[in-house]
Each structure stands twice: as structure tokens, then as C-alpha cells.
XYZ file of C-alpha atoms in Angstrom:
531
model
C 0.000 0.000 0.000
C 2.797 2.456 1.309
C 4.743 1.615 -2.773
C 1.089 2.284 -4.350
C 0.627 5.422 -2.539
C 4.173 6.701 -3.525
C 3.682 6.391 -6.962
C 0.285 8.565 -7.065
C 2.491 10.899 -4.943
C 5.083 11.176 -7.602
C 2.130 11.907 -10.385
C 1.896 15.295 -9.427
C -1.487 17.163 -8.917
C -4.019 18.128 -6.128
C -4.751 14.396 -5.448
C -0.937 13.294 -4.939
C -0.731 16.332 -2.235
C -3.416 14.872 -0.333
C -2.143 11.350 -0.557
C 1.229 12.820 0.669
C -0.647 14.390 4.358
C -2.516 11.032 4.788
C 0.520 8.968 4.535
C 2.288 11.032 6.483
C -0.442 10.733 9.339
C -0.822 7.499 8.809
C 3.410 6.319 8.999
C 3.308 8.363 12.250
C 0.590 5.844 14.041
C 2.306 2.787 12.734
C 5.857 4.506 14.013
C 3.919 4.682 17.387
C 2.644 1.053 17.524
C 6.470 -0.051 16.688
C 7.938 1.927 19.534
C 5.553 0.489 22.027
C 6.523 -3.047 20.578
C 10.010 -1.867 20.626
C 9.601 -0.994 24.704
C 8.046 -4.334 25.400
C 10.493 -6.489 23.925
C 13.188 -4.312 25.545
C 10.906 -4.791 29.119
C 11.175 -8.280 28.423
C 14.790 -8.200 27.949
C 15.119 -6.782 31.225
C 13.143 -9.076 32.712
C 15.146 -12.382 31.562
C 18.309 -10.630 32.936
C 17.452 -9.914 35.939
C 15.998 -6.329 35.637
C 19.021 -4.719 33.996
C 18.984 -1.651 31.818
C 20.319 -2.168 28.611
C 20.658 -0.156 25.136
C 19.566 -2.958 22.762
C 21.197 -1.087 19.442
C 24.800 -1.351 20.722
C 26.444 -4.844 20.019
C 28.778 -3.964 23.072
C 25.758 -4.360 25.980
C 24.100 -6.995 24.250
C 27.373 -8.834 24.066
C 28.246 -8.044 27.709
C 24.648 -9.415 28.545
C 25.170 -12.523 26.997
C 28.335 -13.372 27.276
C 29.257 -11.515 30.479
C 30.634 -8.658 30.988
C 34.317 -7.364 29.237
C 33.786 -11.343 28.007
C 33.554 -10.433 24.212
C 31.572 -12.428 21.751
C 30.166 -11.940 18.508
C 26.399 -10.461 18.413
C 25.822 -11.131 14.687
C 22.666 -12.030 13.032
C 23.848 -15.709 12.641
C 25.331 -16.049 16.194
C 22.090 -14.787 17.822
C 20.105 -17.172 15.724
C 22.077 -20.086 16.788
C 21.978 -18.968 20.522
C 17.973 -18.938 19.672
C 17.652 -22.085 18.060
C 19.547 -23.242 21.496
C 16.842 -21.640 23.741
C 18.166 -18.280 24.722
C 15.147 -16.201 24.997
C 17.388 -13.272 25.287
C 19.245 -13.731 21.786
C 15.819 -14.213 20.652
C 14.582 -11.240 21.537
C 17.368 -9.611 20.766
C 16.529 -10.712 17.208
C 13.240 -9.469 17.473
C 14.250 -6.168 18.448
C 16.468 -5.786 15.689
C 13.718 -6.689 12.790
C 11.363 -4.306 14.538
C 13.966 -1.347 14.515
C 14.699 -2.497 10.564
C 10.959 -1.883 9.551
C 11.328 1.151 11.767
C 14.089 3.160 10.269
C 12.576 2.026 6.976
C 8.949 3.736 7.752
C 10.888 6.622 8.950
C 12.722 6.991 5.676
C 9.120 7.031 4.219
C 7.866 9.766 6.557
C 10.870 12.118 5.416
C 9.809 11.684 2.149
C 6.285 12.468 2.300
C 7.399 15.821 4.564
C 9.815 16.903 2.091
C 6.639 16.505 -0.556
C 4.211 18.428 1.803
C 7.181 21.248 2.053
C 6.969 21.839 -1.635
C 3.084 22.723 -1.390
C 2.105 26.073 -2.038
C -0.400 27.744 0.798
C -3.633 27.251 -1.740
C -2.371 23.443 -2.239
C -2.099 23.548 1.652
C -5.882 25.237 1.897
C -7.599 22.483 -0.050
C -5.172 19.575 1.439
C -6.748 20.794 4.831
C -10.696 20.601 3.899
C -9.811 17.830 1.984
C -8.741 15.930 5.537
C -11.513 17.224 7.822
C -13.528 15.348 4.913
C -11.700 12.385 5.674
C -11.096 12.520 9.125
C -13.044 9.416 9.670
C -11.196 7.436 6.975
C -7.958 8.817 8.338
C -9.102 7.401 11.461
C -10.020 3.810 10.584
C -6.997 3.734 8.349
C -4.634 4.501 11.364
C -5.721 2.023 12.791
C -5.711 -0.521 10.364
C -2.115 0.376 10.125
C -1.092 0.241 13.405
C -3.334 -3.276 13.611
C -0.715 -4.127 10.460
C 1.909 -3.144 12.342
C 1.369 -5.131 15.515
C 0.923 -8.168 13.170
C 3.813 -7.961 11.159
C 5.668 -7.078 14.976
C 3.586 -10.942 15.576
C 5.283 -12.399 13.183
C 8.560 -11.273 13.880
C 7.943 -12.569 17.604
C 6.674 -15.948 16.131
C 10.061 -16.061 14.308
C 12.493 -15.492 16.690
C 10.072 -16.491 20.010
C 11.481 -19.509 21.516
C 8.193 -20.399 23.981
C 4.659 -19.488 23.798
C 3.240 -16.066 24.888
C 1.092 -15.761 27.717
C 1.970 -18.853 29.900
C -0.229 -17.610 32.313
C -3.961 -18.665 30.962
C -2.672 -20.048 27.807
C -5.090 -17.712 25.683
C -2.634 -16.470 23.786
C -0.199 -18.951 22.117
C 2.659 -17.493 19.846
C 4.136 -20.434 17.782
C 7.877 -21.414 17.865
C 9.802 -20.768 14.898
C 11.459 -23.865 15.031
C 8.907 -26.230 16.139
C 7.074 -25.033 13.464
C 10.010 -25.301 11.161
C 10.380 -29.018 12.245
C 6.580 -29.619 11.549
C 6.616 -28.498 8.060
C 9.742 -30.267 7.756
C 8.410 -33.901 9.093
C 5.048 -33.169 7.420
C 5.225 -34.792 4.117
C 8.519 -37.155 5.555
C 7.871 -40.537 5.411
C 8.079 -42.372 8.884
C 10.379 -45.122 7.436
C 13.153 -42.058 6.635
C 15.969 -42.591 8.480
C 16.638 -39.041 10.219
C 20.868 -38.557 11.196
C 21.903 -36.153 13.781
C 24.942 -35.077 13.958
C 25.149 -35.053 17.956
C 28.854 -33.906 18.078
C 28.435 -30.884 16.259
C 25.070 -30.069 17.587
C 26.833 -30.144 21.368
C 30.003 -27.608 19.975
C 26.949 -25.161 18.405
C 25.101 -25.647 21.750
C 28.333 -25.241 24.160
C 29.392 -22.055 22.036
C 25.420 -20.321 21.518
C 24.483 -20.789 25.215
C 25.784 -18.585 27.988
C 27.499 -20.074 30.989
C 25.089 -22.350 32.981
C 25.596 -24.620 35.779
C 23.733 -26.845 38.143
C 23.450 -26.296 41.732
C 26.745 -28.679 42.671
C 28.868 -26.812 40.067
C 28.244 -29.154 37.153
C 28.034 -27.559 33.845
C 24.808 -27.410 31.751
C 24.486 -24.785 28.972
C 25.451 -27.401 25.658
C 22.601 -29.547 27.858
C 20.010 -27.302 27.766
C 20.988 -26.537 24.041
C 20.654 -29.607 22.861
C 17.330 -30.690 25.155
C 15.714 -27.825 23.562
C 16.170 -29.434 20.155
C 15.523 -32.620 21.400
C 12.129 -31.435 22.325
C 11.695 -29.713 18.818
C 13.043 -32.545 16.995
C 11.192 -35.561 18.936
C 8.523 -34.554 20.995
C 6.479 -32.593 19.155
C 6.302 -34.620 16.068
C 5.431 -37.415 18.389
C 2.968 -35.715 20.042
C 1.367 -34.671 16.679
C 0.625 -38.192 15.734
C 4.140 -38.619 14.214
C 7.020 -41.414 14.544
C 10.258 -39.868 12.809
C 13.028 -42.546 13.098
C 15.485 -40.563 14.678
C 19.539 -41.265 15.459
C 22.146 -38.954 17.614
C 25.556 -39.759 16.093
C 28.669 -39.252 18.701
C 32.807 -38.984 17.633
C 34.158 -41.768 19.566
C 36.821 -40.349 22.057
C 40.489 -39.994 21.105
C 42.469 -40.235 17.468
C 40.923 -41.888 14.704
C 42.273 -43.624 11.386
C 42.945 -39.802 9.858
C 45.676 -39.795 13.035
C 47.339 -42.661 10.804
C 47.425 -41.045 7.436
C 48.658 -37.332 8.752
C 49.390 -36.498 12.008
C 48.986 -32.948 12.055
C 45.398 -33.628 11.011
C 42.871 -31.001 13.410
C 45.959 -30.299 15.127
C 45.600 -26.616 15.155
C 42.142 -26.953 17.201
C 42.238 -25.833 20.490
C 41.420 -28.557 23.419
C 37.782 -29.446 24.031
C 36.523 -26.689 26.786
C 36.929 -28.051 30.064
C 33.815 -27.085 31.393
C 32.036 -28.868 27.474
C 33.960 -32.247 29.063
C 31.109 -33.463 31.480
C 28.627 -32.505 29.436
C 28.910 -35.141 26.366
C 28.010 -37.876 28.643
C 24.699 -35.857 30.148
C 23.994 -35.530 26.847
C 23.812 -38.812 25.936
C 21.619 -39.438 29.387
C 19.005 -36.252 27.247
C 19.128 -38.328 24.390
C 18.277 -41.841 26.889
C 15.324 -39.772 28.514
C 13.823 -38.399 25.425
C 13.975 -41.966 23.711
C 16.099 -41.457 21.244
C 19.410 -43.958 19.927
C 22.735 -43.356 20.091
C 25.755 -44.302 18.683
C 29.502 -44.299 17.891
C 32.435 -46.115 16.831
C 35.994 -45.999 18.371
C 38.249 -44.786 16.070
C 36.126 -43.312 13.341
C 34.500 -39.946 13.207
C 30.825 -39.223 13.561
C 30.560 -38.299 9.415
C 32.111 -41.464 8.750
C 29.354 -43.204 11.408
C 26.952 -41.164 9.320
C 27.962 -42.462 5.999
C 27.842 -45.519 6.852
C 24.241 -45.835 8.164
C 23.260 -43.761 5.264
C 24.846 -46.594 2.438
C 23.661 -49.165 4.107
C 20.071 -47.398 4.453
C 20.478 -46.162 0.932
C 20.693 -50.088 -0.152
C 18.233 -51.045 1.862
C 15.500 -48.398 -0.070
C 15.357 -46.614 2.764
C 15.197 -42.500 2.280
C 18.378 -40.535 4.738
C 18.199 -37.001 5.997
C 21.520 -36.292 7.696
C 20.962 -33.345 9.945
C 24.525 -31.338 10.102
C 26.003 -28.426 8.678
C 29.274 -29.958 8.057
C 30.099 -29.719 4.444
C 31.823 -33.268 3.958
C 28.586 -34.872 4.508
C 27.663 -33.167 1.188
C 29.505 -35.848 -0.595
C 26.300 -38.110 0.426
C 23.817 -36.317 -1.270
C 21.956 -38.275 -3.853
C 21.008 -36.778 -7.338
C 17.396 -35.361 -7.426
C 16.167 -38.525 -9.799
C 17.845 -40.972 -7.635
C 14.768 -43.286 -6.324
C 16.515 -43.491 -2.896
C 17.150 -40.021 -1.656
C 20.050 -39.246 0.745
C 19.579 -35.511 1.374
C 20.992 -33.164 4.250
C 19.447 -30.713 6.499
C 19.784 -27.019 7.490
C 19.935 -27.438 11.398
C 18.568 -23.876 11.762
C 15.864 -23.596 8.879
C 15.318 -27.142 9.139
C 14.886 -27.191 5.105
C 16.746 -30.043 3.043
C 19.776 -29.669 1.082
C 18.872 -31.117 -1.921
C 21.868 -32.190 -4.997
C 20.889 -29.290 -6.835
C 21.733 -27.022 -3.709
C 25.068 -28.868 -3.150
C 25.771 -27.785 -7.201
C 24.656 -24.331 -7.095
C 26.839 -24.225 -3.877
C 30.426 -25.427 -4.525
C 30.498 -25.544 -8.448
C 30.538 -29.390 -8.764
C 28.395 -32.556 -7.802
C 28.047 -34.012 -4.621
C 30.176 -37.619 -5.579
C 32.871 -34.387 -7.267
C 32.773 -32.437 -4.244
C 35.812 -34.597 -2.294
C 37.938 -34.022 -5.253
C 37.353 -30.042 -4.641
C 37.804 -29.790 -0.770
C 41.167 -31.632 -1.325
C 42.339 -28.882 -3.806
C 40.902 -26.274 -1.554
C 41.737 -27.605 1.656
C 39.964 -27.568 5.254
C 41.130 -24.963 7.399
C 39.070 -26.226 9.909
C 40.134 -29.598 10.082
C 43.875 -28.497 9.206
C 43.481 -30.479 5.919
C 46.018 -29.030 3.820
C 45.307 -29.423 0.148
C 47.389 -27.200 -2.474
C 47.884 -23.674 -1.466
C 46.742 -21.059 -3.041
C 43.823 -22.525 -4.516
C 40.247 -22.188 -2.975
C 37.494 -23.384 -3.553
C 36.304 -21.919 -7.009
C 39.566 -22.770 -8.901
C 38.739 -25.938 -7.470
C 35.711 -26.266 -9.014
C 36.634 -24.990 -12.376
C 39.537 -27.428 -12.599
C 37.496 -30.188 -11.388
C 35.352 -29.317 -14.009
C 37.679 -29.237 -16.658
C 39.544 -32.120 -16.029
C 36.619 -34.441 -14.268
C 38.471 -35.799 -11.677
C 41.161 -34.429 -9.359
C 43.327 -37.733 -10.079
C 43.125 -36.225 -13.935
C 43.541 -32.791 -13.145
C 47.025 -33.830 -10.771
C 48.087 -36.157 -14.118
C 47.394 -33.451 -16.804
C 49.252 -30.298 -14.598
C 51.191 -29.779 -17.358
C 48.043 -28.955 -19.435
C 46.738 -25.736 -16.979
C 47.318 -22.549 -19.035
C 48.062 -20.566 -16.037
C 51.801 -20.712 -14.934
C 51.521 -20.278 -11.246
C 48.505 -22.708 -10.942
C 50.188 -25.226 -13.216
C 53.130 -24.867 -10.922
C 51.602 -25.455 -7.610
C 49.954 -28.673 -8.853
C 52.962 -30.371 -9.968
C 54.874 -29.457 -6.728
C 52.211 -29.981 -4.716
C 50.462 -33.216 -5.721
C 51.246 -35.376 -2.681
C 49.514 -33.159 -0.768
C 46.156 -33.061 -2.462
C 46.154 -37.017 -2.883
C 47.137 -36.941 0.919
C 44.164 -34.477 1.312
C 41.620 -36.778 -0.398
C 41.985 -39.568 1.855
C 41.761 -37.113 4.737
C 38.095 -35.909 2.998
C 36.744 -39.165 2.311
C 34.373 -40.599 4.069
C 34.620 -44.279 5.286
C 31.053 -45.525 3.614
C 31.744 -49.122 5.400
C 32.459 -49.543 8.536
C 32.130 -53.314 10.109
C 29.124 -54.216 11.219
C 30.494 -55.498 13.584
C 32.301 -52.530 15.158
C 28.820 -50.696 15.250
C 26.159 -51.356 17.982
C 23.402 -51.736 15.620
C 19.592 -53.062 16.482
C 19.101 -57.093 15.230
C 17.428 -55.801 12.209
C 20.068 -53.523 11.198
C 19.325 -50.043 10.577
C 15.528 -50.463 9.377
C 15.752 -51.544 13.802
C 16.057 -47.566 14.318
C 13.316 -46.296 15.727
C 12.361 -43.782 19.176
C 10.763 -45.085 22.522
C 7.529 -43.955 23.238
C 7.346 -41.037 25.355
C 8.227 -41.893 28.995
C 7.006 -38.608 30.426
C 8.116 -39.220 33.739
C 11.693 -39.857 32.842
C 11.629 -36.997 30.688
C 10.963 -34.409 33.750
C 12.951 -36.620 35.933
C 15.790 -35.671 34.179
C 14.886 -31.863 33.443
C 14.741 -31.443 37.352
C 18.109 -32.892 37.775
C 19.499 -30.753 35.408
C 17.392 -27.886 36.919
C 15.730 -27.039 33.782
C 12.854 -25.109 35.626
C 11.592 -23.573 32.332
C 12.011 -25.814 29.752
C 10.550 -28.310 32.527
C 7.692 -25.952 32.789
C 7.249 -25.703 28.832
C 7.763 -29.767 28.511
C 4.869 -29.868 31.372
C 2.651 -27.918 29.031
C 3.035 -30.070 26.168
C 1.897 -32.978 28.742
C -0.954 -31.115 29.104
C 0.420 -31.139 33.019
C 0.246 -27.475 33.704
C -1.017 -27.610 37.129
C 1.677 -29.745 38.423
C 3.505 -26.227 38.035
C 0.917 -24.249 39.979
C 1.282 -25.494 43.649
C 3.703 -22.321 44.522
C 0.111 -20.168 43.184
C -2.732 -22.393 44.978
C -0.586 -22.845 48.164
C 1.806 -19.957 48.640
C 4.321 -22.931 49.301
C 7.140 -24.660 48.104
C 7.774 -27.997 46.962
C 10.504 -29.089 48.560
C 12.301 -32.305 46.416
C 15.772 -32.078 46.681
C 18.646 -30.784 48.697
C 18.848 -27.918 46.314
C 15.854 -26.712 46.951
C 16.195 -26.568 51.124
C 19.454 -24.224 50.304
C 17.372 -21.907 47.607
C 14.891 -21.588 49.987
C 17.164 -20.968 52.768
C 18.875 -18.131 50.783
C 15.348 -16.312 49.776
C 15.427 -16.290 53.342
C 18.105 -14.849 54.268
C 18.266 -11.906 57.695
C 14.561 -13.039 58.346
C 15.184 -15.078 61.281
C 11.428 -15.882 61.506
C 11.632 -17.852 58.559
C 15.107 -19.237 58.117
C 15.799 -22.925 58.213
C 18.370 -23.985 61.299
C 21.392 -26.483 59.654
């Protein structure tokens, strides 16, 4: 409406002038509605952090909220949507905040426009512009408010997108639905309950561990990657269970300690730092999250979770059986199946939970998926300290690849490349890139016997029913209060969170909560506890 009203504008004539004072009036209500939605969400802020005051447009507080202060961290857009998919509300509504203030600067813009317009009127122009308004005044009216009603919803569905629980827990009469579960529904929706669904549990924990702030349990233990990874746990398993749905679903660990790589290069991930020691403790309590929400594990000592993962998927893939592989680690690309392949291996975006098709993987790195581990070991892995041939990345990669077919052919024919200092760095450096190729590929066959699998193979995948009891069993050891709380709602157990209301009274179920109450209590001798 605002793009069809600017182009009468810029017709020129009476009519334009009047459409120039209306808009004007009318940008000025919705930049009203968005700076109350912009105070709430920045009440709300306050409110998860403890009641602290914060300017939400400079990177430098939100950072020091997040991450603590003088920590550092990164408050990009991609960051903050990886600390939401995790389950920070803050990073969330940080998000939120940041759309709103977008569409706000943007309306502004507008407004300046249509002022600099009304400026150029002359004082009859401005004479008939003002009967022509009193004339309207009831339009003018209504149509405020329908923009300031379209403001508010478009503010809605902002607040659905970056909301990580529903609005509203109070009565429930207002329910604001999760990006993500909602992601996951449309994702599961047309999936076909005998697809075999990956995780890549390893690289989920590091994007937990790294999007969460600093969280620990009441004896010290550590329990931010946890709660990151329960939070997709619920997203991922019980709500498309309690929809009606059975997704066969399977976390994939790294086994512990050097693998086969080790063997072939020793320097191989060598410039990684050592695993956090506060991340340590938390891969087995992840596995005991993946044991209460039903869901199989497994690993195999000295291989890699990809090469656990490529595995299962051939021998699924054999077997007829559909794969998604849920990771955003690029050498699982090299699984992807070709679009008309009857048996589709595909991979998944862990944060837009959409599939990465074989005609994503192409428009992505330049060559097909079974091409692609020809191209990372030309380009190299930085990451994984995989050195390839320096000074080529990964688009001379692909245009090599592509000229010679293979990167065996492309390391035989050197001599061939028209450009000197390419054509030199091949020939010298042609150990290195077959060295890098084993490094890239993916061990598709693992023994069967070195993997714990179910009697009937991987067709024997498949989740527990829900055990709702041992799900909250293990959120209140953790101390999950508000995912608990959430989880309880999905139950359709709400009121075994309202005793504190009815009563006025604590449940008291565990040492922990003697010494919280204890220190609410603190200097009222009338109501402290004696030790």
C-alpha cells in the first residue's frame, strides 16, 4: 500500500498532495505502535536478565549481557540465531528487536519523504489539502488504525520467528508459535516415517556449548550445551510425536580420542584448540538427554561421527530406505543423492530445518556431490587443518574439477593448466592433495560389527515412546525449571507447576531446593531454616 501510494504521490497534482498528508499521518501511528513493541520487547529483555537496563542497538551491551561482561563475543545475526535455536530467549529477543527497529528506520525513511513533498506545497495546495482531511477525518481514522493493527501483526510475526516459547503462559489464551517447532513440523510433514533421520550429535553439542551462555547446576556441574541440545531434542522428537508422528530418529557421537585420519597425517585437526573443560562433562549428560527423550545413540571408536553417518546412510540407501543427515558440516555433502535418484540421501539445514537437496550442493560449490571430495582436497579444510594445495580455494577448485573431471586427472594433466603459477603449484604440490583426499573421504563401510546396531540392522532404528516421567525426571536434575515448565505444558500437566500459586508454598524435592529456599530467606530469622 505504502509503494502504491508513492507512486500517485510522484504523479503530481491536487490528489498526490493529499495522498502525501494522509501517509504522512498514517506512517506516524504505525511509528507509534512499533515503539511500544520496541519498549516491550526491551521490558522483556530486562526481565530475563534480571531487571538490567540495557541499550539494545549497541552490540557492546548486548554482548556483555550474553556473554558476560568485558567477556567479548560476537552479536551477529547468525550467532544470535544459533543462541535462539539453542533456547536463549534473550538472543531471541534480541533478534526481534532488531527486525522491529529495521521496519522502523525504513517507515521513517518514508515519513521524510512524504514531509519533504508536503514542504513543496504552495499555501492554496495547503488550503484544499486541509478541507480535503476534515472530509476524511473518519477514513484517516479507521486507516490509522488498520495500520497500526498491520503493524502489531507484522511485529507478531517477527515474535513468532524469533520467540522460543509461547506467549502468555499464564492462561494459555494467547499462544505465539515457535519458529522452530514449526520449522520441524513443516519439515516432518510430508517425511515418510520409514526415513531414516541422522543427527549429527557432536556438532550439535560444539553449536550448543558455544550459543548458550554459561550455565551450571546447583553442585557446580556444567549445563548450557545440555540445555541446548534438550531444547532441540524437544523440537526434533517430541512434538512430532505428540502430533501423531514417529520420525526414526539417530544422535551420532565422535568416539573419544584419534581416529584412522591420526594414521594417514598427524597434524590432522591439530591446530584446534582442546575441548573446553567445562564442554567435558557434558557429552556424557547428553547422551543421558538423548536416553530420557527416547532417542538412539551411537559411535564407533576410532572413526568420526561423518564417517558413522555415511555408513548408516549406504547401508540405508541399499536397503530403499530414504536418509536425511541433519549437520552443517560440508563433507557430509559428498552423500547427497542426485534429485532422480529413487533413494534419496539428502541433508538438512539445522537452523531452517529445510533439506539440502543435490541441486543445492551444485549451485553451492560448483561441482556434484560424488565431485565435491575431489574439490575440498584442492581447496583444503582450514578447519580440520586439511592441507590441500595452497593457493587454490574453492572456485579454482571447481573450475579445474570441471575441466579435467576428476582431481586424479587434473594432478596427471598439470602440465596442461594454461596458467603458470597454478600449473606450478599442482605439480609441486600433488602429494599433498592425494594426501588431502583420503583425509576428505568418508569411510562408507564400517564393520558391522564394530557398530552397535539393532538385530534388524538399521531399518531396527526407531524412538521409545514417550516416557514422560523420565523426561521431567531428568529436566529437574538438570534444573531445567523452564524448559521443565514448557515440557509440562506439552503434557498437558500445567497444574503440576501451579502449587507455589494455589498454596503460597514450596515444593521441597531435593537438597537444592532446602538451600534456595534458605537463601530467599536470608536476615529473616522468623523464617530461616536452622542447619
Amino acid at each position: 500500500q505504502l509503494m502504491e501510494h508513492m507512486r500517485r504521490a510522484s504523479t503530481g497534482g491536487t490528489t498526490a498532495q493529499y495522498t502525501v498528508m494522509r501517509e504522512s499521518v498514517d506512517l506516524q501511528a504505525d511509528l507509534d505502535a512499533i515503539a511500544q513493541r520496541q519498549f516491550a520487547i526491551v521490558h522483556r529483555i530486562g526481565e530475563l536478565s534480571g531487571d538490567r537496563i540495557i541499550n539494545v542497538g549497541s552490540p557492546k551491551q548486548v554482548a556483555d549481557l550474553l556473554y558476560g561482561d568485558n567477556a567479548g563475543g560476537s552479536t551477529s545475526k547468525d550467532v544470535l540465531e544459533n543462541m535462539a535455536v539453542a533456547g536463549n530467549e534473550i538472543a531471541a529477543n534480541v533478534l526481534h528487536w532488531r527486525k522491529v527497529e529495521a521496519l522502523r528506520r525504513k517507515l521513517m525513511a518514508k515519513k521524510e519523504a512524504f514531509e519533504e513533498k508536503e514542504l513543496a506545497m504552495t499555501p492554496y495546495e495547503r488550503g484544499r489539502r486541509k478541507t480535503a482531511l476534515q472530509k476524511k477525518q473518519k477514513k484517516k481514522v479507521i486507516g490509522a488504525s488498520n495500520a497500526k493493527a498491520s503493524i502489531n501483526g507484522n511485529a507478531q510475526v517477527i515474535s513468532r520467528a524469533f520467540s522460543t516459547a509461547s506467549a502468555n503462559d499464564d492462561d494459555g489464551s494467547t499462544k505465539e508459535l515457535d519458529k522452530n517447532e514449526t520449522a520441524i513440523a513443516n519439515y516432518l510433514e510430508p517425511q515418510n516415517n520409514e526415513a531414516l533421520i541422522l543427527v549429527d550429535a557432536s556438532g550439535f553439542i560444539f553449536r550448543a556449548y558455544h550459543a548458550m551462555p554459561p550455565m551450571h547446576r546447583f553442585d557446580g556441574t556444567p549445563t548450557g550445551a545440555v540445555l541446548g541440545i534438550c531444547n532441540i531434542l524437544s523440537r526434533l522428537v517430541l512434538v512430532p510425536l505428540l502430533a501423531g508422528s514417529n520420525p526414526r530418529v539417530v544422535f551420532v557421537f565422535d568416539s573419544p580420542g584419534k581416529n584412522f585420519r591420526h594414521e594417514i597425517y598427524d597434524l590432522y585437526k591439530a591446530n584446534r584448540p582442546e575441548c573446553p573443560i567445562d564442554l567435558i562433562p557434558q557429552f556424557d549428560l547428553v547422551r543421558q538427554a538423548a536416553l530420557a527423550f527416547g532417542v538412539p545413540t551411537i559411535e564407533c571408536a576410532g572413526y568420526e561421527a561423518d564417517d558413522v553417518i555415511a555408513t548408516l546412510a549406504t547401508m540405508s540407501f541399499q536397503d530403499g530406505v530414504d536418509v536425511d543427515i541433519l549437520s552443517s558440516d560440508k563433507d557430509l555433502m559428498q552423500l547427497v543423492t542426485p534429485i532422480e535418484s529413487t533413494t534419496q540421501i539428502n541433508m538438512v539445514d539445522p537452523i531452517k530445518m529445510t533439506r539440502i537437496t543435490h541441486d543445492a550442493v551444485v549451485k553451492k560449490w560448483g561441482v556434484s556431490a560424488e565431485d565435491l571430495g575431489d574439490l575440498l582436497a584442492l581447496a583444503g579444510d582450514s578447519s580440520d587443518n586439511v592441507p590441500g594445495v595452497r593457493g587454490i580455494g574453492p572456485k579454482i577448485a571447481a573450475s579445474l574439477i570441471s575441466e579435467f573431471g576428476s582431481l586424479e586427472e587434473c594432478l596427471t594433466n598439470a602440465d596442461q593448466v594454461k596458467q603458470k603459477g597454478r600449473r606450478e603449484k599442482l605439480i609441486e604440490q600433488a602429494n599433498m592433495a592425494r594426501l588431502s583426499r583420503r583425509l576428505v573421504d568418508l569411510d562408507r563401510s564400517i564393520p558391522t560389527n564394530a557398530l552397535d546396531l539393532p538385530n534388524e540392522g538399521v531399518k531396527g532404528f526407531c524412538l521409545e515412546s514417550i516416557n514422560e516421567d523420565r523426561i521431567i525426571n531428568f529436566l529437574d536434575q538438570m534444573e531445567f525449571r523452564d524448559l521443565k515448565r514448557r515440557t509440562l505444558k506439552k503434557f498437558g500437566r500445567d497444574s503440576e507447576m501451579s502449587f507455589k500459586k494455589r498454596t503460597g508454598y514450596k515444593k521441597v524435592t531435593r537438597k537444592s531446593d532446602i538451600f534456595e529456599v534458605s537463601r530467599a530467606n536470608e536476615g529473616d530469622e522468623s523464617r530461616s531454616i536452622p542447619f
